[in-house]
Amino acid sequence: MFTLPQLPYDYTALEPHIDAKTMELHHTKHHQTYVDKLNAALEKAPEWADKSIEVILCNLDKVPEEVRGAVRNHGGGHYNHSLFWESLMAESHNGPTAKLKEQIEKDFGSFEAFVEQFNAAATNQFGSGWAWLVATKEKTLKIIATPNQDNPIMTDMTLNPLLGLDVWEHAYYLKYQNRRPEYITAFWNVINWQKVEERFTTSE
Ligand code: MN
C-alpha cells in the first residue's frame, strides 16, 4: 500500500510564493486521491503492489491492461507530487552549486538561459501537465514537458528527474487564477537546490 508522504515543511512555509491553502488542498486532497486510487487499482493487480513506484512506472506496458490507465495516472500523480514536495523549501534564493551549476552552464549556456527554457516548457504545456529538468544516463541535462500526470521515466527509464514543476491549475489557481506565468516565476524562489543537486550527484 502506498501512503501519502509528510511534507518536509509547514503548509505556510512557501508563502507568499505558494499559499498555504493551495498547499494544504494540493497535499491532503489531490495527492491523497492519487494515492488512494493507485492503491485501489493495484488491488486488481496484486503482483505489482509490493513494487516501488519507480519500477511500476518504468514498466507500465507490463501492468495489466485493465488497470494500466489508472496506474499511469494515479501512480504518476503519486510519484510526481512526492518529488515536487521534496524539491521545494522556504525562500531559498540560492541557486544550483558545484557540479549541477557547471552542467547547467555547459548544456544551456547559462543559468538564465536554463530558466528561460524551463519557463517556456512550463508555460507552453497545453492544459495540465509538468515541466521537468532531467539528467540523462550520460549526465547531461534536458528539459522535458509531459501532459497529465505522465513523467519522464514512463517513456525512458534511464532518465533521472531532478526537478519537476506542476502546472495543473490546482497547483496555482487559488492565488494566481489564470496567470500561470506568475506562478512559474514565483516557483524559482522556493526551490530546494540542495535536494536537486543531491539527485544529480547521487545517481550512477
Ligand atoms: Mn498537482
CSV table of C-alpha atoms and ligand atoms in Angstrom, one decimal:
chain,number,residue,atom,x,y,z
A,1,MET,CA,0.0,0.0,0.0
A,2,PHE,CA,1.3,3.4,-0.9
A,3,THR,CA,0.8,6.2,1.6
A,4,LEU,CA,0.8,10.0,1.5
A,5,PRO,CA,4.2,11.3,2.4
A,6,GLN,CA,4.5,14.0,5.0
A,7,LEU,CA,5.6,17.4,3.7
A,8,PRO,CA,9.1,18.3,5.0
A,9,TYR,CA,7.8,21.8,5.9
A,10,ASP,CA,4.5,23.5,7.0
A,11,TYR,CA,1.8,24.5,4.6
A,12,THR,CA,2.6,28.1,5.3
A,13,ALA,CA,6.4,27.7,4.5
A,14,LEU,CA,6.3,28.7,0.9
A,15,GLU,CA,4.3,31.9,1.4
A,16,PRO,CA,3.9,34.2,-0.3
A,17,HIS,CA,5.1,32.4,-3.4
A,18,ILE,CA,2.8,29.4,-3.0
A,19,ASP,CA,0.0,30.0,-0.5
A,20,ALA,CA,-0.9,27.8,2.5
A,21,LYS,CA,-4.4,27.0,1.3
A,22,THR,CA,-3.2,25.7,-2.0
A,23,MET,CA,-0.5,23.6,-0.4
A,24,GLU,CA,-3.0,22.1,2.1
A,25,LEU,CA,-5.6,21.2,-0.6
A,26,HIS,CA,-2.9,20.1,-3.0
A,27,HIS,CA,-1.4,17.7,-0.4
A,28,THR,CA,-4.4,16.5,1.6
A,29,LYS,CA,-6.9,16.3,-1.3
A,30,HIS,CA,-5.2,16.0,-4.7
A,31,HIS,CA,-2.1,13.9,-3.7
A,32,GLN,CA,-4.2,11.8,-1.2
A,33,THR,CA,-6.6,11.0,-4.0
A,34,TYR,CA,-3.8,9.8,-6.3
A,35,VAL,CA,-2.5,7.5,-3.5
A,36,ASP,CA,-6.0,6.1,-2.8
A,37,LYS,CA,-6.8,5.5,-6.5
A,38,LEU,CA,-3.4,3.9,-7.1
A,39,ASN,CA,-3.9,1.5,-4.2
A,40,ALA,CA,-7.4,0.7,-5.5
A,41,ALA,CA,-6.1,0.0,-8.9
A,42,LEU,CA,-3.3,-2.2,-7.6
A,43,GLU,CA,-5.9,-4.3,-5.7
A,44,LYS,CA,-6.7,-5.7,-9.1
A,45,ALA,CA,-3.0,-6.3,-9.9
A,46,PRO,CA,-1.6,-7.5,-6.6
A,47,GLU,CA,1.6,-8.8,-8.2
A,48,TRP,CA,2.6,-5.1,-8.6
A,49,ALA,CA,1.5,-3.9,-5.2
A,50,ASP,CA,4.9,-4.6,-3.5
A,51,LYS,CA,7.0,-2.9,-6.2
A,52,SER,CA,8.4,0.6,-5.9
A,53,ILE,CA,6.6,3.4,-7.7
A,54,GLU,CA,9.6,3.8,-10.0
A,55,VAL,CA,9.6,0.2,-11.0
A,56,ILE,CA,5.9,0.3,-11.7
A,57,LEU,CA,6.1,3.5,-13.8
A,58,CYS,CA,9.1,2.2,-15.8
A,59,ASN,CA,7.2,-1.0,-16.7
A,60,LEU,CA,3.7,0.3,-17.4
A,61,ASP,CA,3.5,-1.8,-20.6
A,62,LYS,CA,3.6,-4.9,-18.4
A,63,VAL,CA,0.9,-3.8,-16.0
A,64,PRO,CA,-2.4,-5.5,-16.8
A,65,GLU,CA,-4.3,-3.5,-19.4
A,66,GLU,CA,-7.4,-3.4,-17.2
A,67,VAL,CA,-5.7,-1.1,-14.7
A,68,ARG,CA,-2.9,0.4,-16.7
A,69,GLY,CA,-4.6,3.7,-17.3
A,70,ALA,CA,-5.4,4.2,-13.6
A,71,VAL,CA,-1.9,3.1,-12.6
A,72,ARG,CA,-0.4,5.5,-15.1
A,73,ASN,CA,-2.5,8.5,-13.9
A,74,HIS,CA,-2.6,7.9,-10.2
A,75,GLY,CA,0.9,6.3,-9.9
A,76,GLY,CA,2.3,9.1,-11.9
A,77,GLY,CA,0.4,11.6,-9.7
A,78,HIS,CA,1.9,10.0,-6.6
A,79,TYR,CA,5.5,9.9,-7.9
A,80,ASN,CA,5.3,13.4,-9.4
A,81,HIS,CA,3.9,15.1,-6.2
A,82,SER,CA,6.3,13.2,-3.9
A,83,LEU,CA,9.2,14.6,-6.0
A,84,PHE,CA,7.6,18.0,-6.2
A,85,TRP,CA,7.2,18.5,-2.4
A,86,GLU,CA,10.8,17.5,-1.8
A,87,SER,CA,12.0,19.9,-4.4
A,88,LEU,CA,10.6,22.9,-2.5
A,89,MET,CA,11.6,24.8,0.6
A,90,ALA,CA,11.0,28.2,2.3
A,91,GLU,CA,12.6,31.0,0.4
A,92,SER,CA,15.9,29.8,-0.7
A,93,HIS,CA,17.2,32.5,-3.1
A,94,ASN,CA,20.4,30.4,-3.7
A,95,GLY,CA,20.8,28.7,-7.0
A,96,PRO,CA,22.5,25.4,-8.0
A,97,THR,CA,26.1,24.9,-6.9
A,98,ALA,CA,29.0,22.8,-7.7
A,99,LYS,CA,28.6,20.0,-10.4
A,100,LEU,CA,25.0,20.9,-11.2
A,101,LYS,CA,25.8,24.5,-11.8
A,102,GLU,CA,28.6,23.6,-14.1
A,103,GLN,CA,26.5,21.1,-16.1
A,104,ILE,CA,23.6,23.7,-16.4
A,105,GLU,CA,26.1,26.2,-17.9
A,106,LYS,CA,27.5,23.5,-20.2
A,107,ASP,CA,24.2,22.3,-21.5
A,108,PHE,CA,22.2,25.6,-21.6
A,109,GLY,CA,24.9,28.3,-21.8
A,110,SER,CA,23.9,30.0,-18.6
A,111,PHE,CA,21.6,29.6,-15.6
A,112,GLU,CA,19.5,32.4,-17.0
A,113,ALA,CA,19.1,30.6,-20.3
A,114,PHE,CA,18.2,27.4,-18.5
A,115,VAL,CA,15.5,29.3,-16.5
A,116,GLU,CA,14.1,30.8,-19.7
A,117,GLN,CA,13.9,27.4,-21.4
A,118,PHE,CA,12.3,25.7,-18.4
A,119,ASN,CA,9.8,28.6,-18.1
A,120,ALA,CA,8.9,28.2,-21.8
A,121,ALA,CA,8.3,24.5,-21.3
A,122,ALA,CA,6.1,25.1,-18.3
A,123,THR,CA,4.2,28.0,-19.9
A,124,ASN,CA,3.6,26.3,-23.2
A,125,GLN,CA,2.5,22.9,-21.8
A,126,PHE,CA,-1.1,23.0,-23.1
A,127,GLY,CA,-3.6,22.1,-20.4
A,128,SER,CA,-2.5,20.1,-17.4
A,129,GLY,CA,1.0,18.7,-17.0
A,130,TRP,CA,4.5,19.1,-15.7
A,131,ALA,CA,7.8,20.7,-16.7
A,132,TRP,CA,11.0,18.8,-15.8
A,133,LEU,CA,14.7,19.1,-15.6
A,134,VAL,CA,16.2,15.6,-16.1
A,135,ALA,CA,19.7,14.1,-16.3
A,136,THR,CA,20.4,11.6,-19.0
A,137,LYS,CA,22.5,8.5,-18.3
A,138,GLU,CA,25.4,10.4,-19.7
A,139,LYS,CA,24.7,13.0,-17.0
A,140,THR,CA,23.8,15.7,-19.5
A,141,LEU,CA,20.7,17.8,-18.7
A,142,LYS,CA,17.5,18.2,-20.6
A,143,ILE,CA,14.1,20.0,-20.2
A,144,ILE,CA,11.0,18.0,-20.9
A,145,ALA,CA,7.3,18.7,-20.6
A,146,THR,CA,4.7,16.0,-20.0
A,147,PRO,CA,0.9,16.0,-20.1
A,148,ASN,CA,-1.4,15.0,-17.3
A,149,GLN,CA,0.5,13.0,-14.6
A,150,ASP,CA,2.9,11.5,-17.1
A,151,ASN,CA,6.6,11.9,-16.3
A,152,PRO,CA,10.0,11.3,-18.0
A,153,ILE,CA,10.6,7.8,-16.6
A,154,MET,CA,7.5,6.4,-18.2
A,155,THR,CA,9.0,6.8,-21.6
A,156,ASP,CA,12.7,6.5,-20.8
A,157,MET,CA,13.7,4.7,-17.6
A,158,THR,CA,17.3,5.9,-18.0
A,159,LEU,CA,16.3,9.5,-17.3
A,160,ASN,CA,16.7,10.9,-13.8
A,161,PRO,CA,14.2,13.6,-13.0
A,162,LEU,CA,15.9,16.3,-10.9
A,163,LEU,CA,13.2,18.9,-10.7
A,164,GLY,CA,9.6,19.0,-11.6
A,165,LEU,CA,7.0,21.8,-11.7
A,166,ASP,CA,3.3,21.0,-11.5
A,167,VAL,CA,1.4,23.3,-13.9
A,168,TRP,CA,-2.0,21.9,-13.3
A,169,GLU,CA,-4.5,24.7,-12.4
A,170,HIS,CA,-5.0,23.1,-9.0
A,171,ALA,CA,-1.3,24.0,-8.2
A,172,TYR,CA,-1.9,27.7,-8.6
A,173,TYR,CA,-5.4,28.8,-9.4
A,174,LEU,CA,-6.4,30.0,-5.9
A,175,LYS,CA,-3.7,32.5,-5.8
A,176,TYR,CA,-2.8,33.2,-9.4
A,177,GLN,CA,-6.1,32.3,-11.2
A,178,ASN,CA,-5.3,32.2,-14.9
A,179,ARG,CA,-1.8,33.8,-14.5
A,180,ARG,CA,0.3,30.6,-14.9
A,181,PRO,CA,3.5,32.6,-15.8
A,182,GLU,CA,3.3,34.5,-12.4
A,183,TYR,CA,3.2,31.1,-10.6
A,184,ILE,CA,6.1,29.9,-12.6
A,185,THR,CA,8.2,33.0,-11.8
A,186,ALA,CA,7.3,32.5,-8.1
A,187,PHE,CA,8.5,28.9,-8.1
A,188,TRP,CA,12.1,30.0,-8.6
A,189,ASN,CA,12.1,31.5,-5.1
A,190,VAL,CA,11.3,28.2,-3.3
A,191,ILE,CA,13.4,25.6,-5.0
A,192,ASN,CA,15.5,23.3,-2.7
A,193,TRP,CA,18.6,23.3,-4.8
A,194,GLN,CA,20.5,21.2,-2.3
A,195,LYS,CA,17.9,18.4,-3.0
A,196,VAL,CA,18.1,18.9,-6.8
A,197,GLU,CA,21.9,18.8,-6.6
A,198,GLU,CA,21.7,15.6,-4.5
A,199,ARG,CA,19.5,13.9,-7.1
A,200,PHE,CA,22.1,14.8,-9.7
A,201,THR,CA,25.2,13.7,-7.9
A,202,THR,CA,23.9,10.5,-6.2
A,203,SER,CA,22.6,8.9,-9.4
A,204,GLU,CA,25.0,6.4,-11.1
B,1,MN,MN,-0.8,18.6,-8.5
